[in-house]
Amino acid sequence: MVSTHPAGIQANGSKYILSSNQREGISPNQSLLPLSAKVNQNDNLEVGGCDVTTLVKQFGSPLYILDEESLRTACCQYRDSFKQYYKGESQVLYASKAWNCLAVCAIVASEGLGIDVASGGELYTAITAGADADKIYLHSNNKSRDELIFAVESGCTIVVDNWYELNTLVELAQENSFSSYAPYRIMLRLTPGIDCHTHDYIRTGQLDSKFGFDPNALDDVFAFAIKNQASLNCVGVHAHIGSQIFERQPHQDLAALMVEWLKKAATYGIEITELNVGGGLGIRYIESDDPPSIEEWVKPICEVVEKACGEANISLPKILCEPGRSLIGTTCVTAYSVGASKEIPGIRKYIAVDGGMSDNPRPITYESIYRAVVANKMSAPLTEQVTIAGKHCESGDILIKDAQLPSTSEGDILVVMGTGAYNYSMSSNYNRLPRPAAVLVGNGEASLILQRESYQDLIRQDCLPERLKKNE
Ligand code: LLP
C-alpha cells in the first residue's frame, strides 16, 4: 500500500523533492527537503550534490547536513524582497539562536546579513566568524554586566530589554574604563500586546511575557533615554511576537504599531531611525504546513510602514527584521543509522536510531512533528507505519510517531527533514552522547563545519578533586 497524505502529496520519499521548475518559484521555508535535494541513480538521497549514504560513511552518524544553496537562497530572498518592496533602507539580521556556529555566521555575513545574537557566547562566535559589529544586535532579557561590557567594547548595538539594563548601561557610561565608548548604540525592546497562533512556549508578543518593556512604560522609557542621551544613543525600537507563525496579519499590525511608537519617541525629541519587526515566519515541517513565502511576508510589512509614515508625513525608518527558522530550518537534514527495532503485535513497531532528543530536543519539548525518508530507498513504496525512537533513557525520546516508511531495517539511513533551526543550537550531551558532526554541502563537495564530539570532549570540563583520585 502506498500512502497518500491528505494534503495530496504522496508521502513517498522522492515526492518531497522539488523539480527544477518548482524550485524556481519557491521559498526555501516552503520546501520539506533542501532545495538541492535529488534522488540519484542508486535511488539514494543526494543533497548539495552529495550522496547522503556516502556522507554518513565518510563523516559518521548521526550527521547534520546543511545545504549551502538553500541557505544562500533564503538570505537573498529576504534581502531582495526588502529592496524590491521598500523605498527606505533595510537590514536583514539572522537570528543566530536558530543555529549559531562559525560557518553559518560566516555564510550569512557574506550575504550581507547582520546577526542577532542572544548572549555573550553567540556574540563571540559571530565576531570570531568575521561579522561586522555594526551589523550585530545583542538580545536577551537578562544581559549580565559582563555581557553588556563585551557588547559595548565590541561596538554592536544593544537591544535593551528592561530597566536593569538601562540603568547598568548608564552606570557603565560613567565609569572611566567604558566612558570612551559612550553614547552606546541601543534599541528598545517593547512588548506589543499582539497575539499570534503558535506554541505557547514560543509566543512572545502577548502582554504576559518576560521580554521587553511593558507598553505602559513607554513614556518613562523615552523620557529616561533622552535625559541620558550622553550615555545612550537610542536609534530604534524592536519587537518580536513569536516563532513558527503562518499568519501575516500580526506582523502587519505590529509594523503599524511600531510607527506609532516612533511618533511618540519624536515627541520626546528622540529620532528613531530603525524599526526592527523581529522574526517569526514559519516553515513547512509537514505537508499540510502552508507558510507564506519570504516575499509574501516581507511585502505587506513594507507597505504598512510606508503607508503609516506617509500619512504621518515622517521619513521612512530603516526596517530591520531578524528571521532564524525561515532562513535555516529547511536547509538542513539529520541522517541517522537505524539500529534496533521492536514490534509489539497489534500495538506498534518501534525502530531506533543512533541519536534522538540530544540532537533534536524539539519533539520532546514542543511536541513538534517531523517527516523522515530512508536515504537509501527513496522510491520504495511506503509500506510501514513505524515510530522512530531515539536512543536515550527516556520514554519520551521519540523523534517521530507513526512515520510512513518503506520496509526499514538495521543499517538503513533515516533522514529527518527540517532540522536546521533549533536542533544543533538546543542540542545537549544527555546520557553523555557526543554531539554529531555537521557538514556543509554544495556542488558535490562536503566540508566539515562542526566536528563530532569525542568521549574526551565529554570530560574536557570535568574536574576530579585530588582526594577522589584512585591511588595507583
Ligand atoms: N528575534 C527574537 C528576539 C527572538 O526571540 C527570536 C526567536 C527570533 C528573532 C527568531 O525567530 P524565528 O524567525 O526563528 O521564528 N526553540 C524554539 C524557538 C524559540 C524562538 C526564540 N526566539 C523552537 O525550537 O521552536
GROMACS .gro file of C-alpha atoms and ligand atoms in nm:
model
  497
    1MET     CA    1   0.000   0.000   0.000
    2VAL     CA    2   0.140   0.343  -0.091
    3SER     CA    3   0.011   0.604   0.148
    4THR     CA    4  -0.107   0.944   0.030
    5HIS     CA    5  -0.102   1.244   0.259
    6PRO     CA    6  -0.431   1.439   0.299
    7ALA     CA    7  -0.259   1.746   0.153
    8GLY     CA    8  -0.246   1.549  -0.172
    9ILE     CA    9   0.124   1.487  -0.166
   10GLN     CA   10   0.216   1.125  -0.192
   11ALA     CA   11   0.423   1.063   0.117
   12ASN     CA   12   0.693   0.876  -0.066
   13GLY     CA   13   1.049   0.996  -0.010
   14SER     CA   14   1.117   1.100  -0.366
   15LYS     CA   15   0.796   1.305  -0.378
   16TYR     CA   16   0.940   1.555  -0.131
   17ILE     CA   17   1.194   1.652  -0.393
   18LEU     CA   18   1.126   1.960  -0.599
   19SER     CA   19   1.166   1.955  -0.975
   20SER     CA   20   1.377   2.234  -1.122
   21ASN     CA   21   1.054   2.415  -1.226
   22GLN     CA   22   0.914   2.405  -0.876
   23ARG     CA   23   1.244   2.524  -0.730
   24GLU     CA   24   1.225   2.843  -0.936
   25GLY     CA   25   0.924   2.989  -0.764
   26ILE     CA   26   0.959   2.859  -0.412
   27SER     CA   27   1.098   2.997  -0.089
   28PRO     CA   28   1.323   2.756   0.098
   29ASN     CA   29   1.090   2.786   0.400
   30GLN     CA   30   0.814   2.619   0.192
   31SER     CA   31   1.009   2.311   0.093
   32LEU     CA   32   1.031   2.000   0.309
   33LEU     CA   33   1.371   1.898   0.177
   34PRO     CA   34   1.660   2.136   0.098
   35LEU     CA   35   1.630   2.291  -0.249
   36SER     CA   36   1.925   2.095  -0.391
   37ALA     CA   37   1.781   1.755  -0.286
   38LYS     CA   38   1.773   1.489  -0.560
   39VAL     CA   39   1.740   1.115  -0.595
   40ASN     CA   40   2.041   0.967  -0.775
   41GLN     CA   41   2.059   0.659  -0.994
   42ASN     CA   42   2.122   0.436  -0.693
   43ASP     CA   43   1.787   0.553  -0.553
   44ASN     CA   44   1.974   0.738  -0.280
   45LEU     CA   45   1.905   1.086  -0.148
   46GLU     CA   46   2.153   1.347  -0.259
   47VAL     CA   47   2.187   1.692  -0.101
   48GLY     CA   48   2.419   1.957  -0.244
   49GLY     CA   49   2.533   1.700  -0.499
   50CYS     CA   50   2.649   1.462  -0.223
   51ASP     CA   51   2.503   1.115  -0.172
   52VAL     CA   52   2.377   1.109   0.186
   53THR     CA   53   2.476   0.745   0.237
   54THR     CA   54   2.833   0.829   0.130
   55LEU     CA   55   2.837   1.129   0.365
   56VAL     CA   56   2.743   0.903   0.652
   57LYS     CA   57   3.019   0.657   0.559
   58GLN     CA   58   3.267   0.944   0.548
   59PHE     CA   59   3.160   1.156   0.846
   60GLY     CA   60   2.969   0.910   1.064
   61SER     CA   61   2.621   0.913   1.205
   62PRO     CA   62   2.417   1.095   1.324
   63LEU     CA   63   2.511   1.376   1.088
   64TYR     CA   64   2.367   1.723   1.034
   65ILE     CA   65   2.379   1.802   0.659
   66LEU     CA   66   2.346   2.170   0.572
   67ASP     CA   67   2.269   2.273   0.214
   68GLU     CA   68   2.457   2.592   0.125
   69GLU     CA   69   2.235   2.666  -0.176
   70SER     CA   70   1.918   2.672   0.034
   71LEU     CA   71   2.071   2.896   0.298
   72ARG     CA   72   2.210   3.145   0.049
   73THR     CA   73   1.881   3.146  -0.145
   74ALA     CA   74   1.685   3.228   0.170
   75CYS     CA   75   1.928   3.510   0.256
   76CYS     CA   76   1.890   3.654  -0.097
   77GLN     CA   77   1.511   3.630  -0.089
   78TYR     CA   78   1.490   3.829   0.234
   79ARG     CA   79   1.744   4.088   0.119
   80ASP     CA   80   1.598   4.128  -0.230
   81SER     CA   81   1.236   4.141  -0.116
   82PHE     CA   82   1.309   4.443   0.103
   83LYS     CA   83   1.498   4.607  -0.184
   84GLN     CA   84   1.203   4.544  -0.413
   85TYR     CA   85   0.918   4.649  -0.184
   86TYR     CA   86   1.061   4.917   0.043
   87LYS     CA   87   1.168   5.263  -0.060
   88GLY     CA   88   1.371   5.319   0.256
   89GLU     CA   89   1.674   5.134   0.382
   90SER     CA   90   1.658   4.784   0.524
   91GLN     CA   91   1.881   4.536   0.701
   92VAL     CA   92   1.806   4.169   0.748
   93LEU     CA   93   1.963   4.011   1.055
   94TYR     CA   94   2.000   3.636   1.101
   95ALA     CA   95   1.863   3.527   1.440
   96SER     CA   96   2.161   3.309   1.514
   97LYS     CA   97   1.996   3.138   1.811
   98ALA     CA   98   1.849   2.909   1.543
   99TRP     CA   99   2.198   2.774   1.467
  100ASN     CA  100   2.498   2.966   1.588
  101CYS     CA  101   2.838   2.843   1.473
  102LEU     CA  102   3.131   2.997   1.285
  103ALA     CA  103   3.044   2.865   0.939
  104VAL     CA  104   2.677   2.964   0.949
  105CYS     CA  105   2.763   3.313   1.078
  106ALA     CA  106   3.026   3.349   0.805
  107ILE     CA  107   2.782   3.245   0.528
  108VAL     CA  108   2.503   3.481   0.631
  109ALA     CA  109   2.751   3.767   0.683
  110SER     CA  110   2.891   3.707   0.334
  111GLU     CA  111   2.535   3.750   0.202
  112GLY     CA  112   2.524   4.097   0.360
  113LEU     CA  113   2.304   3.998   0.653
  114GLY     CA  114   2.365   4.124   1.002
  115ILE     CA  115   2.344   3.892   1.303
  116ASP     CA  116   2.112   3.887   1.602
  117VAL     CA  117   2.291   3.733   1.899
  118ALA     CA  118   2.127   3.640   2.227
  119SER     CA  119   2.425   3.603   2.462
  120GLY     CA  120   2.792   3.681   2.504
  121GLY     CA  121   2.870   3.337   2.360
  122GLU     CA  122   2.672   3.398   2.041
  123LEU     CA  123   2.830   3.745   2.013
  124TYR     CA  124   3.177   3.593   2.049
  125THR     CA  125   3.103   3.338   1.776
  126ALA     CA  126   2.964   3.599   1.535
  127ILE     CA  127   3.263   3.828   1.583
  128THR     CA  128   3.510   3.540   1.550
  129ALA     CA  129   3.335   3.441   1.226
  130GLY     CA  130   3.420   3.787   1.093
  131ALA     CA  131   3.075   3.951   1.112
  132ASP     CA  132   3.083   4.334   1.130
  133ALA     CA  133   2.999   4.459   1.478
  134ASP     CA  134   2.796   4.744   1.332
  135LYS     CA  135   2.555   4.482   1.195
  136ILE     CA  136   2.535   4.277   1.517
  137TYR     CA  137   2.246   4.327   1.762
  138LEU     CA  138   2.260   4.182   2.113
  139HIS     CA  139   1.937   4.049   2.269
  140SER     CA  140   1.837   3.873   2.593
  141ASN     CA  141   1.604   3.959   2.877
  142ASN     CA  142   1.884   3.947   3.134
  143LYS     CA  143   2.216   4.057   2.993
  144SER     CA  144   2.484   4.037   3.257
  145ARG     CA  145   2.712   4.331   3.329
  146ASP     CA  146   2.995   4.137   3.164
  147GLU     CA  147   2.786   4.075   2.853
  148LEU     CA  148   2.697   4.444   2.838
  149ILE     CA  149   3.065   4.538   2.869
  150PHE     CA  150   3.156   4.290   2.594
  151ALA     CA  151   2.885   4.440   2.374
  152VAL     CA  152   2.995   4.798   2.442
  153GLU     CA  153   3.358   4.716   2.368
  154SER     CA  154   3.270   4.525   2.052
  155GLY     CA  155   3.067   4.815   1.913
  156CYS     CA  156   2.750   4.616   1.848
  157THR     CA  157   2.401   4.754   1.910
  158ILE     CA  158   2.234   4.654   2.236
  159VAL     CA  159   1.862   4.575   2.226
  160VAL     CA  160   1.772   4.689   2.577
  161ASP     CA  161   1.503   4.478   2.736
  162ASN     CA  162   1.441   4.630   3.080
  163TRP     CA  163   1.521   4.896   3.342
  164TYR     CA  164   1.800   4.690   3.492
  165GLU     CA  165   1.989   4.703   3.164
  166LEU     CA  166   1.916   5.072   3.103
  167ASN     CA  167   2.048   5.162   3.447
  168THR     CA  168   2.354   4.939   3.414
  169LEU     CA  169   2.443   5.097   3.081
  170VAL     CA  170   2.413   5.450   3.220
  171GLU     CA  171   2.635   5.348   3.513
  172LEU     CA  172   2.891   5.195   3.277
  173ALA     CA  173   2.899   5.509   3.065
  174GLN     CA  174   3.008   5.700   3.375
  175GLU     CA  175   3.293   5.462   3.455
  176ASN     CA  176   3.637   5.560   3.331
  177SER     CA  177   3.705   5.234   3.153
  178PHE     CA  178   3.388   5.242   2.943
  179SER     CA  179   3.303   5.612   2.904
  180SER     CA  180   3.501   5.648   2.582
  181TYR     CA  181   3.251   5.415   2.406
  182ALA     CA  182   2.951   5.631   2.503
  183PRO     CA  183   2.695   5.714   2.386
  184TYR     CA  184   2.614   5.344   2.342
  185ARG     CA  185   2.407   5.248   2.042
  186ILE     CA  186   2.085   5.096   2.173
  187MET     CA  187   1.737   4.990   2.063
  188LEU     CA  188   1.445   4.945   2.299
  189ARG     CA  189   1.255   4.616   2.304
  190LEU     CA  190   0.886   4.675   2.369
  191THR     CA  191   0.606   4.427   2.429
  192PRO     CA  192   0.344   4.499   2.166
  193GLY     CA  193   0.049   4.313   2.317
  194ILE     CA  194  -0.008   4.129   1.988
  195ASP     CA  195  -0.104   3.764   1.999
  196CYS     CA  196  -0.045   3.503   1.733
  197HIS     CA  197  -0.116   3.134   1.685
  198THR     CA  198   0.179   2.923   1.775
  199HIS     CA  199   0.303   2.704   2.058
  200ASP     CA  200   0.274   2.876   2.398
  201TYR     CA  201   0.645   2.840   2.467
  202ILE     CA  202   0.737   3.036   2.155
  203ARG     CA  203   0.482   3.321   2.177
  204THR     CA  204   0.643   3.643   2.293
  205GLY     CA  205   0.427   3.933   2.176
  206GLN     CA  206   0.147   3.900   2.432
  207LEU     CA  207   0.146   4.133   2.735
  208ASP     CA  208   0.221   3.849   2.976
  209SER     CA  209   0.573   3.793   2.852
  210LYS     CA  210   0.913   3.803   3.019
  211PHE     CA  211   1.052   4.006   2.728
  212GLY     CA  212   1.065   4.379   2.676
  213PHE     CA  213   0.922   4.693   2.831
  214ASP     CA  214   0.553   4.699   2.906
  215PRO     CA  215   0.363   4.943   2.677
  216ASN     CA  216   0.266   5.144   2.987
  217ALA     CA  217   0.633   5.216   3.047
  218LEU     CA  218   0.681   5.378   2.707
  219ASP     CA  219   0.669   5.741   2.825
  220ASP     CA  220   0.905   5.678   3.115
  221VAL     CA  221   1.149   5.488   2.896
  222PHE     CA  222   1.163   5.757   2.629
  223ALA     CA  223   1.199   6.028   2.895
  224PHE     CA  224   1.487   5.831   3.052
  225ALA     CA  225   1.658   5.780   2.717
  226ILE     CA  226   1.652   6.150   2.626
  227LYS     CA  227   1.766   6.255   2.972
  228ASN     CA  228   2.062   6.018   2.939
  229GLN     CA  229   2.146   6.089   2.578
  230ALA     CA  230   2.510   6.150   2.664
  231SER     CA  231   2.524   5.781   2.762
  232LEU     CA  232   2.263   5.625   2.534
  233ASN     CA  233   2.209   5.677   2.163
  234CYS     CA  234   1.862   5.533   2.116
  235VAL     CA  235   1.837   5.455   1.745
  236GLY     CA  236   1.541   5.225   1.731
  237VAL     CA  237   1.257   5.019   1.865
  238HIS     CA  238   1.226   4.641   1.850
  239ALA     CA  239   0.954   4.382   1.898
  240HIS     CA  240   0.926   4.009   1.834
  241ILE     CA  241   0.587   3.840   1.858
  242GLY     CA  242   0.676   3.471   1.837
  243SER     CA  243   0.803   3.194   1.617
  244GLN     CA  244   0.670   2.944   1.358
  245ILE     CA  245   0.389   3.184   1.260
  246PHE     CA  246   0.191   3.134   0.938
  247GLU     CA  247  -0.047   3.431   0.970
  248ARG     CA  248   0.065   3.755   0.813
  249GLN     CA  249  -0.172   3.994   0.987
  250PRO     CA  250   0.006   4.001   1.327
  251HIS     CA  251   0.329   4.128   1.172
  252GLN     CA  252   0.140   4.391   0.976
  253ASP     CA  253  -0.036   4.505   1.294
  254LEU     CA  254   0.300   4.513   1.463
  255ALA     CA  255   0.455   4.726   1.188
  256ALA     CA  256   0.171   4.978   1.219
  257LEU     CA  257   0.202   4.989   1.596
  258MET     CA  258   0.576   5.043   1.575
  259VAL     CA  259   0.526   5.351   1.361
  260GLU     CA  260   0.307   5.484   1.646
  261TRP     CA  261   0.597   5.423   1.887
  262LEU     CA  262   0.827   5.608   1.652
  263LYS     CA  263   0.589   5.907   1.653
  264LYS     CA  264   0.570   5.901   2.031
  265ALA     CA  265   0.950   5.892   2.059
  266ALA     CA  266   0.967   6.203   1.842
  267THR     CA  267   0.752   6.393   2.094
  268TYR     CA  268   1.034   6.330   2.345
  269GLY     CA  269   1.294   6.454   2.098
  270ILE     CA  270   1.419   6.104   2.016
  271GLU     CA  271   1.473   6.042   1.648
  272ILE     CA  272   1.407   5.675   1.586
  273THR     CA  273   1.573   5.570   1.263
  274GLU     CA  274   1.547   5.192   1.295
  275LEU     CA  275   1.242   4.977   1.334
  276ASN     CA  276   1.301   4.608   1.398
  277VAL     CA  277   0.995   4.386   1.349
  278GLY     CA  278   1.164   4.068   1.481
  279GLY     CA  279   1.146   3.725   1.324
  280GLY     CA  280   0.883   3.455   1.335
  281LEU     CA  281   0.799   3.342   0.980
  282GLY     CA  282   0.720   2.970   0.991
  283ILE     CA  283   0.845   2.683   0.778
  284ARG     CA  284   0.696   2.367   0.632
  285TYR     CA  285   0.772   2.072   0.859
  286ILE     CA  286   0.487   1.855   0.727
  287GLU     CA  287   0.291   1.852   0.402
  288SER     CA  288  -0.009   2.038   0.540
  289ASP     CA  289   0.201   2.330   0.672
  290ASP     CA  290   0.149   2.625   0.442
  291PRO     CA  291   0.367   2.919   0.541
  292PRO     CA  292   0.376   3.233   0.327
  293SER     CA  293   0.689   3.271   0.117
  294ILE     CA  294   0.960   3.509   0.235
  295GLU     CA  295   0.849   3.762  -0.025
  296GLU     CA  296   0.483   3.731   0.079
  297TRP     CA  297   0.588   3.801   0.438
  298VAL     CA  298   0.814   4.099   0.362
  299LYS     CA  299   0.592   4.284   0.113
  300PRO     CA  300   0.294   4.375   0.335
  301ILE     CA  301   0.522   4.481   0.620
  302CYS     CA  302   0.691   4.729   0.386
  303GLU     CA  303   0.355   4.852   0.260
  304VAL     CA  304   0.220   4.909   0.611
  305VAL     CA  305   0.526   5.106   0.720
  306GLU     CA  306   0.530   5.318   0.405
  307LYS     CA  307   0.159   5.393   0.434
  308ALA     CA  308   0.172   5.481   0.805
  309CYS     CA  309   0.480   5.701   0.762
  310GLY     CA  310   0.324   5.867   0.457
  311GLU     CA  311   0.007   5.950   0.649
  312ALA     CA  312   0.207   6.092   0.939
  313ASN     CA  313   0.435   6.273   0.699
  314ILE     CA  314   0.752   6.135   0.856
  315SER     CA  315   1.058   5.999   0.685
  316LEU     CA  316   1.090   5.627   0.638
  317PRO     CA  317   1.288   5.444   0.906
  318LYS     CA  318   1.533   5.169   0.820
  319ILE     CA  319   1.343   4.842   0.858
  320LEU     CA  320   1.519   4.553   1.027
  321CYS     CA  321   1.390   4.203   1.072
  322GLU     CA  322   1.556   3.903   1.231
  323PRO     CA  323   1.442   3.567   1.097
  324GLY     CA  324   1.603   3.249   1.224
  325ARG     CA  325   1.389   2.944   1.145
  326SER     CA  326   1.279   3.059   0.798
  327LEU     CA  327   1.643   3.119   0.697
  328ILE     CA  328   1.792   2.793   0.813
  329GLY     CA  329   1.518   2.548   0.915
  330THR     CA  330   1.468   2.359   0.591
  331THR     CA  331   1.828   2.392   0.474
  332CYS     CA  332   1.936   2.100   0.692
  333VAL     CA  333   1.851   1.734   0.737
  334THR     CA  334   1.977   1.495   1.001
  335ALA     CA  335   2.093   1.149   0.891
  336TYR     CA  336   2.076   0.865   1.142
  337SER     CA  337   2.160   0.495   1.122
  338VAL     CA  338   1.882   0.254   1.202
  339GLY     CA  339   1.964   0.001   1.474
  340ALA     CA  340   1.730  -0.199   1.692
  341SER     CA  341   1.362  -0.248   1.621
  342LYS     CA  342   1.077  -0.383   1.828
  343GLU     CA  343   0.732  -0.491   1.719
  344ILE     CA  344   0.456  -0.507   1.977
  345PRO     CA  345   0.187  -0.706   1.797
  346GLY     CA  346  -0.131  -0.510   1.748
  347ILE     CA  347   0.019  -0.201   1.910
  348ARG     CA  348   0.315  -0.055   1.725
  349LYS     CA  349   0.655  -0.109   1.572
  350TYR     CA  350   0.949   0.093   1.701
  351ILE     CA  351   1.267   0.144   1.511
  352ALA     CA  352   1.554   0.305   1.699
  353VAL     CA  353   1.816   0.540   1.560
  354ASP     CA  354   2.158   0.639   1.693
  355GLY     CA  355   2.058   0.989   1.811
  356GLY     CA  356   1.741   1.142   1.949
  357MET     CA  357   1.645   1.412   2.196
  358SER     CA  358   2.007   1.519   2.245
  359ASP     CA  359   2.049   1.625   1.881
  360ASN     CA  360   1.682   1.723   1.830
  361PRO     CA  361   1.504   1.821   2.152
  362ARG     CA  362   1.207   1.977   1.969
  363PRO     CA  363   0.969   1.677   1.963
  364ILE     CA  364   1.000   1.620   2.338
  365THR     CA  365   0.994   1.993   2.417
  366TYR     CA  366   0.718   2.121   2.188
  367GLU     CA  367   0.564   1.801   2.053
  368SER     CA  368   0.699   1.910   1.714
  369ILE     CA  369   0.619   1.687   1.421
  370TYR     CA  370   0.881   1.591   1.166
  371ARG     CA  371   0.889   1.386   0.847
  372ALA     CA  372   1.155   1.136   0.750
  373VAL     CA  373   1.271   0.946   0.446
  374VAL     CA  374   1.501   0.649   0.408
  375ALA     CA  375   1.801   0.785   0.218
  376ASN     CA  376   1.894   0.451   0.059
  377LYS     CA  377   1.537   0.363  -0.053
  378MET     CA  378   1.398   0.687  -0.187
  379SER     CA  379   1.147   0.544  -0.434
  380ALA     CA  380   1.041   0.238  -0.237
  381PRO     CA  381   0.670   0.219  -0.160
  382LEU     CA  382   0.569   0.325   0.189
  383THR     CA  383   0.453   0.001   0.336
  384GLU     CA  384   0.515   0.052   0.707
  385GLN     CA  385   0.389   0.273   0.982
  386VAL     CA  386   0.660   0.290   1.249
  387THR     CA  387   0.755   0.502   1.545
  388ILE     CA  388   1.109   0.634   1.533
  389ALA     CA  389   1.269   0.621   1.875
  390GLY     CA  390   1.587   0.788   1.988
  391LYS     CA  391   1.847   0.602   2.192
  392HIS     CA  392   1.810   0.792   2.519
  393CYS     CA  393   1.696   0.652   2.853
  394GLU     CA  394   1.370   0.839   2.838
  395SER     CA  395   1.036   0.707   2.714
  396GLY     CA  396   0.952   1.046   2.565
  397ASP     CA  397   1.257   1.029   2.342
  398ILE     CA  398   1.055   0.969   2.027
  399LEU     CA  399   1.159   1.159   1.714
  400ILE     CA  400   0.853   1.074   1.501
  401LYS     CA  401   0.533   0.894   1.592
  402ASP     CA  402   0.366   0.689   1.320
  403ALA     CA  403   0.606   0.767   1.038
  404GLN     CA  404   0.518   0.626   0.695
  405LEU     CA  405   0.826   0.450   0.567
  406PRO     CA  406   0.932   0.176   0.330
  407SER     CA  407   1.023  -0.151   0.496
  408THR     CA  408   1.319  -0.038   0.709
  409SER     CA  409   1.583  -0.237   0.889
  410GLU     CA  410   1.918  -0.223   1.060
  411GLY     CA  411   2.179  -0.025   0.870
  412ASP     CA  412   1.933   0.186   0.671
  413ILE     CA  413   1.995   0.561   0.676
  414LEU     CA  414   1.698   0.751   0.807
  415VAL     CA  415   1.686   1.120   0.725
  416VAL     CA  416   1.475   1.361   0.929
  417MET     CA  417   1.389   1.678   0.738
  418GLY     CA  418   1.372   2.040   0.850
  419THR     CA  419   1.628   2.013   1.129
  420GLY     CA  420   1.828   2.331   1.065
  421ALA     CA  421   1.659   2.550   1.324
  422TYR     CA  422   1.685   2.497   1.699
  423ASN     CA  423   1.830   2.146   1.670
  424TYR     CA  424   2.208   2.182   1.695
  425SER     CA  425   2.164   2.507   1.890
  426MET     CA  426   1.950   2.333   2.154
  427SER     CA  427   2.142   2.006   2.150
  428SER     CA  428   2.279   1.854   2.468
  429ASN     CA  429   2.502   1.574   2.588
  430TYR     CA  430   2.218   1.395   2.769
  431ASN     CA  431   2.329   1.041   2.854
  432ARG     CA  432   2.675   1.166   2.759
  433LEU     CA  433   2.615   1.127   2.390
  434PRO     CA  434   2.876   1.318   2.191
  435ARG     CA  435   2.716   1.583   1.968
  436PRO     CA  436   2.700   1.487   1.598
  437ALA     CA  437   2.920   1.634   1.329
  438ALA     CA  438   2.780   1.881   1.075
  439VAL     CA  439   2.878   1.914   0.711
  440LEU     CA  440   2.813   2.193   0.466
  441VAL     CA  441   2.730   2.057   0.121
  442GLY     CA  442   2.725   2.221  -0.221
  443ASN     CA  443   2.841   2.143  -0.576
  444GLY     CA  444   2.920   1.786  -0.486
  445GLU     CA  445   3.156   1.883  -0.204
  446ALA     CA  446   3.117   1.841   0.169
  447SER     CA  447   3.308   2.045   0.427
  448LEU     CA  448   3.308   1.973   0.794
  449ILE     CA  449   3.165   2.268   0.989
  450LEU     CA  450   3.126   2.102   1.329
  451GLN     CA  451   3.346   1.819   1.440
  452ARG     CA  452   3.182   1.519   1.601
  453GLU     CA  453   3.242   1.533   1.973
  454SER     CA  454   3.459   1.261   2.119
  455TYR     CA  455   3.445   1.091   2.458
  456GLN     CA  456   3.745   1.307   2.554
  457ASP     CA  457   3.538   1.616   2.470
  458LEU     CA  458   3.271   1.494   2.707
  459ILE     CA  459   3.503   1.500   3.006
  460ARG     CA  460   3.701   1.808   2.898
  461GLN     CA  461   3.542   2.030   3.162
  462ASP     CA  462   3.517   1.763   3.434
  463CYS     CA  463   3.740   1.808   3.735
  464LEU     CA  464   3.833   1.523   3.960
  465PRO     CA  465   3.943   1.656   4.301
  466GLU     CA  466   4.275   1.509   4.418
  467ARG     CA  467   4.112   1.326   4.710
  468LEU     CA  468   3.882   1.135   4.472
  469LYS     CA  469   4.157   1.012   4.251
  470LYS     CA  470   4.222   0.643   4.279
  471ASN     CA  471   4.564   0.580   4.437
  472GLU     CA  472   4.773   0.395   4.189
  473LLP     N1  473   1.417   3.765   1.741
  473LLP     C1  474   1.396   3.737   1.870
  473LLP     C2  475   1.404   3.843   1.969
  473LLP     C3  476   1.366   3.606   1.908
  473LLP     O1  477   1.345   3.579   2.036
  473LLP     C4  478   1.360   3.504   1.809
  473LLP     C5  479   1.331   3.367   1.847
  473LLP     C6  480   1.385   3.539   1.677
  473LLP     C7  481   1.413   3.671   1.645
  473LLP     C8  482   1.383   3.440   1.564
  473LLP     O2  483   1.259   3.381   1.549
  473LLP     P1  484   1.231   3.282   1.424
  473LLP     O3  485   1.244   3.360   1.296
  473LLP     O4  486   1.334   3.176   1.431
  473LLP     O5  487   1.096   3.233   1.445
  473LLP     N2  488   1.332   2.698   2.035
  473LLP     C9  489   1.205   2.726   1.973
  473LLP    C10  490   1.202   2.862   1.908
  473LLP    C11  491   1.233   2.973   2.005
  473LLP    C12  492   1.239   3.105   1.935
  473LLP    C13  493   1.307   3.201   2.023
  473LLP     N3  494   1.320   3.329   1.967
  473LLP    C14  495   1.173   2.616   1.872
  473LLP     O6  496   1.253   2.524   1.859
  473LLP     O7  497   1.069   2.619   1.809
   0.00000   0.00000   0.00000
